[in-house]
PDB file of C-alpha atoms in Angstrom:
ATOM      1  CA  MET D  18     -61.121  43.414  -2.980  1.00  0.00           C
ATOM      2  CA  PRO D  19     -64.011  42.428  -0.639  1.00  0.00           C
ATOM      3  CA  PRO D  20     -63.216  40.853   2.675  1.00  0.00           C
ATOM      4  CA  SER D  21     -61.699  37.470   2.482  1.00  0.00           C
ATOM      5  CA  ALA D  22     -64.596  35.674   4.046  1.00  0.00           C
ATOM      6  CA  ASP D  23     -66.589  36.932   1.041  1.00  0.00           C
ATOM      7  CA  LEU D  24     -64.040  36.009  -1.435  1.00  0.00           C
ATOM      8  CA  SER D  25     -63.900  32.449   0.212  1.00  0.00           C
ATOM      9  CA  ALA D  26     -67.624  32.209  -0.098  1.00  0.00           C
ATOM     10  CA  ALA D  27     -67.636  33.462  -3.643  1.00  0.00           C
ATOM     11  CA  ILE D  28     -64.678  30.850  -4.637  1.00  0.00           C
ATOM     12  CA  ALA D  29     -66.850  28.139  -2.879  1.00  0.00           C
ATOM     13  CA  ALA D  30     -69.994  28.963  -4.899  1.00  0.00           C
ATOM     14  CA  ALA D  31     -68.031  29.234  -8.125  1.00  0.00           C
ATOM     15  CA  ILE D  32     -66.633  25.775  -7.445  1.00  0.00           C
ATOM     16  CA  ASP D  33     -70.213  24.303  -6.544  1.00  0.00           C
ATOM     17  CA  ALA D  34     -71.695  26.157  -9.577  1.00  0.00           C
ATOM     18  CA  ARG D  35     -69.149  24.435 -11.845  1.00  0.00           C
ATOM     19  CA  GLY D  36     -70.374  20.846 -10.633  1.00  0.00           C
ATOM     20  CA  SER D  37     -73.776  21.735 -12.075  1.00  0.00           C
ATOM     21  CA  ALA D  38     -72.665  22.848 -15.471  1.00  0.00           C
ATOM     22  CA  TYR D  39     -74.387  21.272 -18.389  1.00  0.00           C
ATOM     23  CA  ALA D  40     -71.457  20.658 -20.753  1.00  0.00           C
ATOM     24  CA  PRO D  41     -72.254  17.498 -22.644  1.00  0.00           C
ATOM     25  CA  TYR D  42     -70.658  18.646 -25.948  1.00  0.00           C
ATOM     26  CA  SER D  43     -67.103  20.232 -24.826  1.00  0.00           C
ATOM     27  CA  GLY D  44     -66.987  18.538 -21.471  1.00  0.00           C
ATOM     28  CA  PHE D  45     -65.627  21.804 -20.287  1.00  0.00           C
ATOM     29  CA  GLN D  46     -67.446  22.848 -17.093  1.00  0.00           C
ATOM     30  CA  VAL D  47     -67.275  26.273 -15.887  1.00  0.00           C
ATOM     31  CA  GLY D  48     -68.766  27.875 -12.615  1.00  0.00           C
ATOM     32  CA  ALA D  49     -68.562  31.577 -11.707  1.00  0.00           C
ATOM     33  CA  SER D  50     -69.706  33.863  -8.887  1.00  0.00           C
ATOM     34  CA  VAL D  51     -70.158  37.389  -8.355  1.00  0.00           C
ATOM     35  CA  ILE D  52     -70.340  39.563  -5.039  1.00  0.00           C
ATOM     36  CA  ASP D  53     -72.697  42.302  -5.269  1.00  0.00           C
ATOM     37  CA  GLU D  54     -72.649  45.834  -3.561  1.00  0.00           C
ATOM     38  CA  HIS D  55     -74.537  44.307  -0.613  1.00  0.00           C
ATOM     39  CA  GLY D  56     -71.892  41.539  -0.166  1.00  0.00           C
ATOM     40  CA  ARG D  57     -74.393  38.850  -1.503  1.00  0.00           C
ATOM     41  CA  VAL D  58     -72.656  36.035  -3.443  1.00  0.00           C
ATOM     42  CA  HIS D  59     -74.581  34.823  -6.522  1.00  0.00           C
ATOM     43  CA  SER D  60     -73.299  32.092  -8.953  1.00  0.00           C
ATOM     44  CA  GLY D  61     -73.881  30.395 -12.339  1.00  0.00           C
ATOM     45  CA  CYS D  62     -72.628  27.748 -14.669  1.00  0.00           C
ATOM     46  CA  ASN D  63     -72.282  27.302 -18.252  1.00  0.00           C
ATOM     47  CA  VAL D  64     -75.043  25.743 -20.185  1.00  0.00           C
ATOM     48  CA  GLU D  65     -74.281  24.339 -23.657  1.00  0.00           C
ATOM     49  CA  ASN D  66     -76.655  23.840 -26.420  1.00  0.00           C
ATOM     50  CA  ALA D  67     -76.420  21.775 -29.678  1.00  0.00           C
ATOM     51  CA  ALA D  68     -76.516  24.852 -31.402  1.00  0.00           C
ATOM     52  CA  TYR D  69     -73.327  26.019 -30.101  1.00  0.00           C
ATOM     53  CA  PRO D  70     -73.685  29.709 -30.001  1.00  0.00           C
ATOM     54  CA  GLU D  71     -76.861  29.469 -28.185  1.00  0.00           C
ATOM     55  CA  GLY D  72     -75.231  28.358 -25.040  1.00  0.00           C
ATOM     56  CA  THR D  73     -74.535  30.457 -21.979  1.00  0.00           C
ATOM     57  CA  CYS D  74     -71.425  31.298 -19.919  1.00  0.00           C
ATOM     58  CA  ALA D  75     -71.165  30.734 -16.297  1.00  0.00           C
ATOM     59  CA  GLU D  76     -70.459  34.491 -15.758  1.00  0.00           C
ATOM     60  CA  ALA D  77     -73.669  35.263 -17.597  1.00  0.00           C
ATOM     61  CA  GLY D  78     -75.629  33.006 -15.340  1.00  0.00           C
ATOM     62  CA  ALA D  79     -74.133  34.433 -12.215  1.00  0.00           C
ATOM     63  CA  ILE D  80     -74.758  37.957 -13.421  1.00  0.00           C
ATOM     64  CA  ALA D  81     -78.319  36.913 -14.216  1.00  0.00           C
ATOM     65  CA  ALA D  82     -78.815  35.557 -10.587  1.00  0.00           C
ATOM     66  CA  MET D  83     -77.447  38.992  -9.252  1.00  0.00           C
ATOM     67  CA  ILE D  84     -79.838  40.949 -11.168  1.00  0.00           C
ATOM     68  CA  ARG D  85     -82.742  38.618 -10.124  1.00  0.00           C
ATOM     69  CA  ALA D  86     -81.894  39.179  -6.444  1.00  0.00           C
ATOM     70  CA  GLY D  87     -81.880  43.083  -6.844  1.00  0.00           C
ATOM     71  CA  GLY D  88     -78.011  43.518  -7.091  1.00  0.00           C
ATOM     72  CA  ARG D  89     -76.947  46.147  -9.510  1.00  0.00           C
ATOM     73  CA  ARG D  90     -73.114  46.407  -8.944  1.00  0.00           C
ATOM     74  CA  ILE D  91     -70.403  43.752  -8.954  1.00  0.00           C
ATOM     75  CA  VAL D  92     -67.535  44.173  -6.535  1.00  0.00           C
ATOM     76  CA  ALA D  93     -65.545  40.968  -7.228  1.00  0.00           C
ATOM     77  CA  ALA D  94     -65.881  37.981  -9.581  1.00  0.00           C
ATOM     78  CA  VAL D  95     -64.606  34.460  -9.466  1.00  0.00           C
ATOM     79  CA  VAL D  96     -64.393  31.929 -12.270  1.00  0.00           C
ATOM     80  CA  ALA D  97     -63.731  28.342 -11.610  1.00  0.00           C
ATOM     81  CA  GLY D  98     -62.456  26.333 -14.519  1.00  0.00           C
ATOM     82  CA  PRO D  99     -62.204  22.611 -14.992  1.00  0.00           C
ATOM     83  CA  ASP D 100     -58.646  22.219 -14.553  1.00  0.00           C
ATOM     84  CA  ALA D 101     -55.402  23.807 -13.539  1.00  0.00           C
ATOM     85  CA  THR D 102     -54.952  26.092 -16.423  1.00  0.00           C
ATOM     86  CA  PRO D 103     -56.338  29.603 -15.918  1.00  0.00           C
ATOM     87  CA  CYS D 104     -59.867  30.001 -17.403  1.00  0.00           C
ATOM     88  CA  THR D 105     -60.402  33.812 -17.891  1.00  0.00           C
ATOM     89  CA  PRO D 106     -63.798  34.906 -18.882  1.00  0.00           C
ATOM     90  CA  CYS D 107     -64.397  35.286 -22.700  1.00  0.00           C
ATOM     91  CA  GLY D 108     -64.591  38.570 -24.458  1.00  0.00           C
ATOM     92  CA  GLY D 109     -68.432  38.627 -24.337  1.00  0.00           C
ATOM     93  CA  CYS D 110     -68.181  38.065 -20.552  1.00  0.00           C
ATOM     94  CA  ARG D 111     -65.603  40.359 -19.928  1.00  0.00           C
ATOM     95  CA  GLN D 112     -68.154  43.180 -21.623  1.00  0.00           C
ATOM     96  CA  LYS D 113     -70.968  41.846 -19.309  1.00  0.00           C
ATOM     97  CA  LEU D 114     -68.805  42.173 -16.180  1.00  0.00           C
ATOM     98  CA  ARG D 115     -67.960  45.673 -17.333  1.00  0.00           C
ATOM     99  CA  GLU D 116     -71.575  46.528 -17.461  1.00  0.00           C
ATOM    100  CA  PHE D 117     -71.791  46.093 -13.809  1.00  0.00           C
ATOM    101  CA  GLY D 118     -68.366  46.544 -12.605  1.00  0.00           C
ATOM    102  CA  GLN D 119     -65.629  49.296 -12.540  1.00  0.00           C
ATOM    103  CA  ALA D 120     -62.149  49.097 -14.078  1.00  0.00           C
ATOM    104  CA  ASP D 121     -60.825  47.989 -10.696  1.00  0.00           C
ATOM    105  CA  LEU D 122     -62.972  45.040 -10.386  1.00  0.00           C
ATOM    106  CA  PRO D 123     -61.050  41.980  -9.220  1.00  0.00           C
ATOM    107  CA  VAL D 124     -61.412  38.928 -11.248  1.00  0.00           C
ATOM    108  CA  VAL D 125     -60.338  35.781  -9.452  1.00  0.00           C
ATOM    109  CA  ILE D 126     -59.451  32.690 -11.477  1.00  0.00           C
ATOM    110  CA  VAL D 127     -59.304  29.576  -9.557  1.00  0.00           C
ATOM    111  CA  GLY D 128     -58.431  26.040 -10.527  1.00  0.00           C
ATOM    112  CA  ILE D 129     -60.069  22.404 -10.171  1.00  0.00           C
ATOM    113  CA  ALA D 130     -58.996  22.248  -6.344  1.00  0.00           C
ATOM    114  CA  GLY D 131     -60.055  25.997  -5.726  1.00  0.00           C
ATOM    115  CA  ASP D 132     -56.619  27.248  -5.647  1.00  0.00           C
ATOM    116  CA  ARG D 133     -56.137  30.832  -6.852  1.00  0.00           C
ATOM    117  CA  LEU D 134     -54.420  30.900 -10.073  1.00  0.00           C
ATOM    118  CA  LEU D 135     -54.396  34.528 -10.895  1.00  0.00           C
ATOM    119  CA  THR D 136     -56.211  37.855 -10.169  1.00  0.00           C
ATOM    120  CA  ARG D 137     -56.795  40.314 -12.573  1.00  0.00           C
ATOM    121  CA  SER D 138     -58.373  43.608 -12.633  1.00  0.00           C
ATOM    122  CA  LEU D 139     -61.323  44.067 -15.254  1.00  0.00           C
ATOM    123  CA  ALA D 140     -59.173  46.842 -16.823  1.00  0.00           C
ATOM    124  CA  GLU D 141     -56.493  44.378 -17.297  1.00  0.00           C
ATOM    125  CA  LEU D 142     -58.835  41.914 -19.135  1.00  0.00           C
ATOM    126  CA  LEU D 143     -60.733  44.657 -20.950  1.00  0.00           C
ATOM    127  CA  PRO D 144     -58.455  47.461 -21.455  1.00  0.00           C
ATOM    128  CA  ASP D 145     -59.995  50.698 -22.661  1.00  0.00           C
ATOM    129  CA  SER D 146     -63.327  49.339 -22.410  1.00  0.00           C
ATOM    130  CA  PHE D 147     -66.757  50.908 -23.353  1.00  0.00           C
ATOM    131  CA  GLY D 148     -69.127  51.116 -20.732  1.00  0.00           C
ATOM    132  CA  PRO D 149     -72.547  52.487 -19.329  1.00  0.00           C
ATOM    133  CA  GLY D 150     -70.590  55.830 -18.746  1.00  0.00           C
ATOM    134  CA  HIS D 151     -70.253  56.282 -22.505  1.00  0.00           C
ATOM    135  CA  LEU D 152     -73.900  56.571 -23.222  1.00  0.00           C
ATOM    136  CA  GLY D 153     -74.519  59.527 -20.780  1.00  0.00           C
TER     137      GLY D 153
END
């Protein structure tokens, strides 16, 4: 787990990103952030589309921001859902996190007020995962 100051900044960034979500169809606003190998925080929000499968998840936006900034490894991730129920990453986002994170990657789930609802390792969220190492 990164230093708490980094995690606090990542939680704040995920909550802030949630407020920018474009969710006119579901009303389900999600923000996410990742901390890269340099300690930088990158955030993203979900963006819906009238053609539902064409939307993007908050985690994908945060990862894209990290890549754009030159980061290549995620050391922690935060997901901020729209209420007090834990909002864990969808299956596709779990795989996206796996592309840039190791099995012990902490994924922190926070509620509407920023309270930590749960923390899971990526291995718990995506057991027996397939990753870059499988491709040589």
